[in-house]
Amino acid sequence: MPAPGENLRINSARLWDSLDQMAQIGPGVAGGCNRQTLTDADNEGRHLFQRWCEEAGMAMGVDSMGNMFATRAGTDADALPVYMGSHLDTQPTGGRYDGVLGVLGALEVVRTMNDLGVKTRRPIVVTNWTNEEGARFAPAMLASGVFAGIHTEEYAKSRKDLEGKVFGEELARIGWVGDEPVGARTMHAMLELHIEQGPILEAEGKTIGVVTHGQGLWWLEITLTGKDAHTGSTPMNMRVNAGLGMARITERVHQIAMSHQPGAVGAVGQVNVFPNSRNVIPGKVVFTVDIRSPDQAKLDAMRAEVERAAHAVATELGLGCSIEAVGHFAPVTFDPDLVKVVRQAAEKLGHSHMDIISGAGHDACWINRVAPTVMVMCPCVGGLSHNEAEEISPEWAAAGADVLLHAALEVAEVVS
Ligand code: HGY
Ligand code: MN
Ligand code: MN
């Protein structure tokens, strides 16, 4: 005997079409996206999202960090809402689905509820969090971090990109400083659908990831100072080469992560060399170390080892060395009751599933500090993400959105 509503499904073609339309905004050069936060493309994507939400009968609210909240009324206006969402900003060479599936999947859930005339006791709020990626303005998950009280709004709005542009000025420039005080909203729960961005679900042949935990992270920005000099006429023993220091530290970061297996990762992703001229020994290098683990002790040990290694290399080469932590969050445990709801939704829909720890950081990692939170994941091809070749199947997208639909029906309490 099928359970009530068991056959409810989202409209997969409509979801896929919305994903495709959004991907046309801020296109990359190889089929993916370059819709970085607070750019004109981000602004255009925000307006499209707002139009779609209003067409679905939702009322849009925006807070002072540009976080967008589209509300579908519940039958009980006083009930704490159920939030569902993710982010529309992308990496500079990002994919079409990282973050976007979570926002448009949540919109599709509302569209489906509208089609079916489903009423819920609790309001439902579809959310777009500003600057999840942290690619242009570090740290990642910046606006959800302000919402959760991790960062002050002043700190967030002072963050600068590589061109020296200031977050607060860019947010004002694109016209998305909302009138709501950030963090004023209270939630009954927050559900985030996201692609896995790793290879586990596909390799295990599972369609749904029930996310029980998220790994913790440090972003350490290291500045090495040496001496600009001629690459041809400067004898090797007279060089103070910041580029060599960066290379040695990059190798040490890899070795440190490998020494903490299983369950640790580390790399250097962003490097800025000065003066970055072919025939000048770099006098200064600024680079960011990204280390992560689901285990707090490993995370802390890796940070200490990276900092020790950096200072040791700098001493060896006669370099100045300063280290600033520009991003951090502790390992996350999502709400066990919501995890159960997601698992039951996957079972009810007949989707293969497994519990999983999120390798990537997400807005849900911060919102988990202020409301019961859980994530639903779908696979991505080859586990590839933060790459324009990021790919998912329409079936995976639909499965994730269907689980989100059934979890939302449960948590927001359907009213017959
Ligand atoms: O860095 C992260 O894990 C996320 O993709 N911003
Ligand atoms: Mn993301
Ligand atoms: Mn990302």
Coordinates of N, CA, C and O and ligand atoms in Angstrom, one line a residue, residues 87 89-91 94-95 98-99 132-134 140 194-195 197 360-362 385-386 390, ligand 3:
H87 N 23.2 28.6 -2.7 CA 23.8 29.9 -3.3 C 23.8 29.9 -4.8 O 23.9 28.9 -5.4
D89 N 26.0 32.2 -6.4 CA 27.3 32.6 -6.9 C 28.2 31.4 -7.2 O 28.0 30.3 -6.6
T90 N 29.1 31.6 -8.2 CA 29.9 30.5 -8.6 C 31.4 30.8 -8.5 O 31.8 32.0 -8.3
Q91 N 32.2 29.8 -8.6 CA 33.7 30.0 -8.8 C 33.9 30.7 -10.1 O 33.1 30.7 -11.0
G94 N 33.6 27.9 -12.5 CA 32.6 27.0 -11.8 C 31.8 26.2 -12.7 O 31.7 26.3 -13.9
G95 N 31.0 25.3 -12.0 CA 30.0 24.5 -12.8 C 28.7 25.1 -12.7 O 28.5 26.2 -12.1
D98 N 26.7 23.6 -8.7 CA 27.2 23.9 -7.3 C 26.4 25.0 -6.8 O 26.5 26.1 -7.3
G99 N 25.7 24.8 -5.8 CA 24.8 25.8 -5.1 C 23.5 26.0 -5.9 O 22.4 26.1 -5.2
E132 N 28.7 32.5 -1.0 CA 29.1 31.2 -0.4 C 30.5 30.8 -0.8 O 31.2 30.3 0.0
E133 N 30.9 31.1 -2.0 CA 32.1 30.5 -2.5 C 33.4 31.1 -1.9 O 34.4 30.4 -1.7
G134 N 33.4 32.4 -1.6 CA 34.6 32.9 -1.0 C 35.7 33.1 -2.0 O 36.9 33.3 -1.6
A140 N 34.8 31.9 2.6 CA 33.6 31.3 2.1 C 32.5 31.3 3.1 O 32.7 31.6 4.3
H194 N 22.5 19.8 -2.4 CA 23.7 20.2 -3.0 C 24.3 19.0 -3.7 O 24.1 17.9 -3.3
I195 N 25.0 19.3 -4.8 CA 25.8 18.2 -5.4 C 26.9 17.8 -4.5 O 27.4 18.6 -3.7
Q197 N 30.0 17.0 -5.0 CA 31.4 17.6 -5.3 C 32.5 16.7 -5.0 O 33.6 17.1 -4.8
A360 N 33.0 19.3 1.1 CA 33.0 20.8 0.9 C 32.2 21.5 2.0 O 31.4 20.9 2.8
G361 N 32.5 22.8 2.2 CA 31.8 23.6 3.1 C 30.5 24.1 2.4 O 30.4 24.2 1.2
H362 N 29.5 24.4 3.3 CA 28.2 24.9 2.7 C 27.6 25.9 3.7 O 27.9 25.9 4.9
S385 N 34.0 19.0 -9.4 CA 33.3 20.3 -9.1 C 34.4 21.4 -9.0 O 35.6 21.1 -9.1
H386 N 33.9 22.6 -9.0 CA 34.8 23.8 -9.1 C 35.7 23.6 -10.3 O 36.9 23.9 -10.3
E390 N 31.9 20.3 -14.5 CA 31.0 19.7 -13.5 C 29.7 19.3 -14.2 O 29.2 20.0 -15.0
Ligands
MN3 MN 31.6 25.8 -4.4

